Short mmCIF file of C-alpha atoms in Angstrom, two decimals:
data_model
loop_
_atom_site.label_atom_id
_atom_site.label_comp_id
_atom_site.label_asym_id
_atom_site.label_seq_id
_atom_site.Cartn_x
_atom_site.Cartn_y
_atom_site.Cartn_z
CA GLY A 1 -96.06 65.94 -23.69
CA ALA A 2 -98.00 63.37 -21.74
CA GLY A 3 -95.75 60.54 -20.69
CA VAL A 4 -92.53 61.51 -22.47
CA SER A 5 -89.52 63.27 -21.02
CA GLN A 6 -86.60 64.38 -23.17
CA SER A 7 -83.21 65.56 -22.00
CA PRO A 8 -81.42 67.79 -22.26
CA ARG A 9 -83.91 70.46 -23.34
CA TYR A 10 -81.10 72.46 -24.93
CA LYS A 11 -77.69 71.36 -26.06
CA VAL A 12 -74.95 73.50 -27.55
CA THR A 13 -71.96 71.59 -28.82
CA LYS A 14 -68.88 72.28 -30.85
CA ARG A 15 -68.60 70.91 -34.34
CA GLY A 16 -66.97 67.49 -34.32
CA GLN A 17 -68.19 66.51 -30.86
CA ASP A 18 -70.53 63.59 -30.23
CA VAL A 19 -73.92 64.17 -28.58
CA ALA A 20 -76.44 61.83 -26.99
CA LEU A 21 -80.10 62.81 -26.74
CA ARG A 22 -82.33 60.97 -24.36
CA CYS A 23 -86.01 60.04 -24.48
CA ASP A 24 -87.66 58.58 -21.40
CA PRO A 25 -91.23 57.33 -21.76
CA ILE A 26 -92.79 57.68 -18.34
CA SER A 27 -95.02 54.66 -18.94
CA GLY A 28 -94.14 51.67 -21.07
CA HIS A 29 -95.28 52.66 -24.54
CA VAL A 30 -94.71 50.09 -27.23
CA SER A 31 -93.58 52.31 -30.07
CA LEU A 32 -91.01 55.07 -29.78
CA TYR A 33 -90.19 57.44 -32.62
CA TRP A 34 -87.42 59.94 -33.23
CA TYR A 35 -88.08 62.97 -35.44
CA ARG A 36 -86.11 66.01 -36.45
CA GLN A 37 -88.00 69.23 -36.91
CA ALA A 38 -86.87 72.42 -38.58
CA LEU A 39 -88.54 75.66 -37.59
CA GLY A 40 -91.97 75.98 -39.17
CA GLN A 41 -91.83 72.52 -40.76
CA GLY A 42 -93.43 69.18 -40.02
CA PRO A 43 -91.48 66.51 -38.10
CA GLU A 44 -89.10 64.54 -40.31
CA PHE A 45 -89.05 60.81 -39.50
CA LEU A 46 -85.69 59.44 -38.39
CA THR A 47 -86.28 56.02 -36.83
CA TYR A 48 -88.65 54.05 -34.65
CA PHE A 49 -88.70 51.13 -32.22
CA ASN A 50 -91.26 48.61 -31.14
CA TYR A 51 -90.13 47.66 -27.65
CA GLU A 52 -86.35 47.24 -27.99
CA ALA A 53 -86.38 46.34 -31.68
CA GLN A 54 -85.45 49.05 -34.14
CA GLN A 55 -88.03 48.57 -36.88
CA ASP A 56 -87.06 51.22 -39.36
CA LYS A 57 -84.05 53.51 -39.53
CA SER A 58 -84.54 54.67 -43.08
CA GLY A 59 -84.86 58.30 -42.02
CA LEU A 60 -81.46 58.56 -40.36
CA PRO A 61 -79.55 61.03 -42.56
CA ASN A 62 -76.19 59.21 -42.54
CA ASP A 63 -74.11 56.81 -40.50
CA ARG A 64 -73.20 59.48 -37.96
CA PHE A 65 -76.71 59.05 -36.57
CA SER A 66 -77.69 56.02 -34.52
CA ALA A 67 -80.34 55.14 -31.98
CA GLU A 68 -80.92 52.45 -29.42
CA ARG A 69 -83.57 51.35 -26.96
CA PRO A 70 -81.87 48.40 -25.26
CA GLU A 71 -84.50 47.57 -22.65
CA GLY A 72 -87.56 48.71 -24.55
CA SER A 73 -88.03 51.85 -22.51
CA ILE A 74 -85.47 54.69 -22.55
CA SER A 75 -84.02 55.51 -25.95
CA THR A 76 -80.89 57.40 -26.93
CA LEU A 77 -80.25 59.13 -30.24
CA THR A 78 -76.53 59.61 -30.81
CA ILE A 79 -74.97 61.93 -33.33
CA GLN A 80 -71.25 61.47 -33.87
CA ARG A 81 -68.88 64.13 -35.19
CA THR A 82 -71.63 66.74 -35.21
CA GLU A 83 -71.87 69.24 -38.05
CA GLN A 84 -73.62 72.59 -38.16
CA ARG A 85 -76.31 71.17 -40.42
CA ASP A 86 -77.31 68.84 -37.57
CA SER A 87 -78.69 71.84 -35.65
CA ALA A 88 -82.42 71.31 -35.20
CA MET A 89 -85.12 70.35 -32.74
CA TYR A 90 -85.07 66.61 -32.08
CA ARG A 91 -88.38 65.19 -30.90
CA CYS A 92 -89.31 61.86 -29.45
CA ALA A 93 -92.86 60.49 -29.62
CA VAL A 94 -94.46 57.41 -28.08
CA GLN A 95 -97.48 55.40 -29.06
CA TRP A 96 -99.59 52.45 -27.94
CA GLY A 97 -100.50 50.48 -31.07
CA ASN A 98 -102.93 52.18 -33.45
CA THR A 99 -103.50 55.23 -31.28
CA GLU A 100 -102.32 58.80 -31.23
CA ALA A 101 -98.67 59.49 -30.56
CA PHE A 102 -97.57 61.77 -27.71
CA PHE A 103 -94.62 64.03 -28.20
CA GLY A 104 -91.94 65.09 -25.80
CA GLN A 105 -90.87 68.73 -25.50
CA GLY A 106 -87.83 68.06 -27.63
CA THR A 107 -84.12 68.77 -27.46
CA ARG A 108 -82.92 71.89 -29.25
CA LEU A 109 -79.47 71.05 -30.60
CA THR A 110 -77.16 73.81 -31.74
CA VAL A 111 -73.81 72.93 -33.28
CA VAL A 112 -71.36 75.82 -33.30
CA GLU B 1 -92.15 55.71 -50.73
CA ASP B 2 -94.87 56.75 -48.31
CA LYS B 3 -95.73 60.43 -48.35
CA VAL B 4 -98.17 62.94 -46.93
CA VAL B 5 -98.82 66.24 -48.69
CA GLN B 6 -100.57 69.17 -47.07
CA SER B 7 -102.02 72.24 -48.67
CA PRO B 8 -101.91 75.12 -48.52
CA LEU B 9 -98.50 75.51 -46.91
CA SER B 10 -99.62 78.74 -45.34
CA LEU B 11 -102.87 80.59 -44.93
CA VAL B 12 -103.83 83.97 -43.53
CA VAL B 13 -107.48 84.74 -42.74
CA HIS B 14 -109.47 87.10 -40.57
CA GLU B 15 -110.96 86.16 -37.25
CA GLY B 16 -114.40 84.65 -37.76
CA ASP B 17 -113.60 83.10 -41.13
CA THR B 18 -113.90 79.39 -41.81
CA VAL B 19 -110.84 77.52 -43.08
CA THR B 20 -110.32 74.14 -44.70
CA LEU B 21 -106.94 72.48 -44.55
CA ASN B 22 -106.13 69.65 -46.92
CA CYS B 23 -104.10 66.49 -46.56
CA SER B 24 -103.48 63.86 -49.21
CA TYR B 25 -101.58 60.69 -48.55
CA GLU B 26 -99.91 57.76 -50.21
CA VAL B 27 -99.28 55.30 -47.42
CA THR B 28 -98.96 51.57 -48.01
CA ASN B 29 -100.96 49.39 -45.62
CA PHE B 30 -102.67 52.52 -44.34
CA ARG B 31 -104.17 52.24 -40.86
CA SER B 32 -105.11 55.74 -39.78
CA LEU B 33 -104.65 59.45 -40.33
CA LEU B 34 -103.74 61.82 -37.53
CA TRP B 35 -104.10 65.60 -37.16
CA TYR B 36 -102.04 67.66 -34.74
CA LYS B 37 -101.84 71.33 -33.80
CA GLN B 38 -98.44 72.83 -33.03
CA GLU B 39 -97.92 76.22 -31.49
CA LYS B 40 -94.57 77.05 -29.95
CA LYS B 41 -94.07 73.72 -28.24
CA ALA B 42 -94.69 70.02 -28.98
CA PRO B 43 -97.47 68.98 -31.37
CA THR B 44 -100.74 68.28 -29.60
CA PHE B 45 -103.16 65.65 -30.83
CA LEU B 46 -106.45 66.67 -32.45
CA PHE B 47 -108.01 63.73 -34.29
CA MET B 48 -107.36 60.20 -35.41
CA LEU B 49 -109.37 58.98 -38.39
CA THR B 50 -109.61 55.36 -39.47
CA SER B 51 -112.91 55.09 -41.32
CA SER B 52 -114.10 56.91 -44.42
CA GLY B 53 -116.96 59.36 -44.23
CA ILE B 54 -117.27 59.58 -40.47
CA GLU B 55 -116.77 63.14 -39.27
CA LYS B 56 -114.93 63.72 -36.05
CA LYS B 57 -115.75 66.93 -34.24
CA SER B 58 -114.31 68.85 -31.34
CA GLY B 59 -115.80 72.26 -30.76
CA ARG B 60 -115.14 74.40 -33.82
CA LEU B 61 -112.81 71.82 -35.36
CA SER B 62 -113.92 68.88 -37.46
CA SER B 63 -112.23 66.41 -39.74
CA ILE B 64 -113.17 63.71 -42.20
CA LEU B 65 -111.32 61.03 -44.13
CA ASP B 66 -111.86 59.74 -47.67
CA LYS B 67 -110.00 56.44 -48.06
CA LYS B 68 -111.02 56.07 -51.68
CA GLU B 69 -109.56 59.39 -52.77
CA LEU B 70 -106.78 59.23 -50.14
CA PHE B 71 -107.31 62.57 -48.48
CA SER B 72 -108.55 64.24 -45.36
CA ILE B 73 -109.69 67.74 -44.50
CA LEU B 74 -109.61 69.68 -41.29
CA ASN B 75 -112.21 72.41 -40.93
CA ILE B 76 -112.09 75.23 -38.43
CA THR B 77 -115.19 77.41 -38.19
CA ALA B 78 -115.45 80.87 -36.62
CA THR B 79 -111.68 81.10 -36.33
CA GLN B 80 -110.05 82.86 -33.40
CA THR B 81 -106.56 84.27 -33.00
CA GLY B 82 -105.77 81.32 -30.72
CA ASP B 83 -106.20 79.02 -33.69
CA SER B 84 -102.99 80.43 -35.18
CA ALA B 85 -100.60 77.48 -35.35
CA ILE B 86 -99.06 74.91 -37.65
CA TYR B 87 -101.48 72.09 -38.38
CA LEU B 88 -99.86 68.76 -39.06
CA CYS B 89 -101.31 65.76 -40.83
CA ALA B 90 -99.74 62.31 -40.54
CA GLY B 91 -100.34 58.90 -42.06
CA TYR B 92 -99.85 55.76 -40.01
CA ASN B 93 -99.14 52.25 -41.23
CA ASP B 94 -96.42 50.80 -39.05
CA LYS B 95 -94.81 54.19 -38.56
CA ILE B 96 -96.10 57.75 -38.47
CA ILE B 97 -95.15 59.96 -41.40
CA PHE B 98 -95.92 63.68 -41.24
CA GLY B 99 -96.60 66.23 -43.92
CA LYS B 100 -94.85 69.59 -43.94
CA GLY B 101 -97.78 71.24 -42.20
CA THR B 102 -100.03 74.20 -42.91
CA ARG B 103 -99.09 77.41 -41.14
CA LEU B 104 -102.33 79.17 -40.26
CA HIS B 105 -102.38 82.79 -39.12
CA ILE B 106 -105.59 84.40 -37.91
CA LEU B 107 -105.72 88.19 -38.08
CA PRO B 108 -107.72 89.96 -35.37
#
């Protein structure tokens, strides 16, 4: 997607391990979103930031999930003690105010 | 709780047909409605609608918003196999909330 880089593109981890997914907006977008997307479904909202401030984390499934954006640019979504049900595509999107959001290519997480 | 509901969830038509995809929303402090197309990769932006009754058009695709009845439609005329995708609708207030999408399949 225009202006958003996510890494890694694919991550396979063993159950119980922690993972960190990275989102790097190439230019300084104000708003940054994290979504989880199951195959064939719409993106499920997890959390979003305006600059470095986390505005809403109501979509995080449980306290194993956390996100940060300490300098208002790069964001990290961390999943602790991963479980198989955490396997999904995790997508980051960025937005300038009331405009369209641009999506990154996502990180495909597989927990085995 | 804010929500966006799309219908139908899936649709199969023949090439050349016209399709209408529906999106209803309940979004507090609504600012705009967004449509995206998703094939195998990331969703790609189609339209953003903020005002009622003003049609947005791009080639064979068009969309309109009704803020009184809280819905939007996406029309695709003269469909082609390349239109096969998941079409996503989203409501925006201070965050973007997506519906579950409509999976459209165009038969040759």
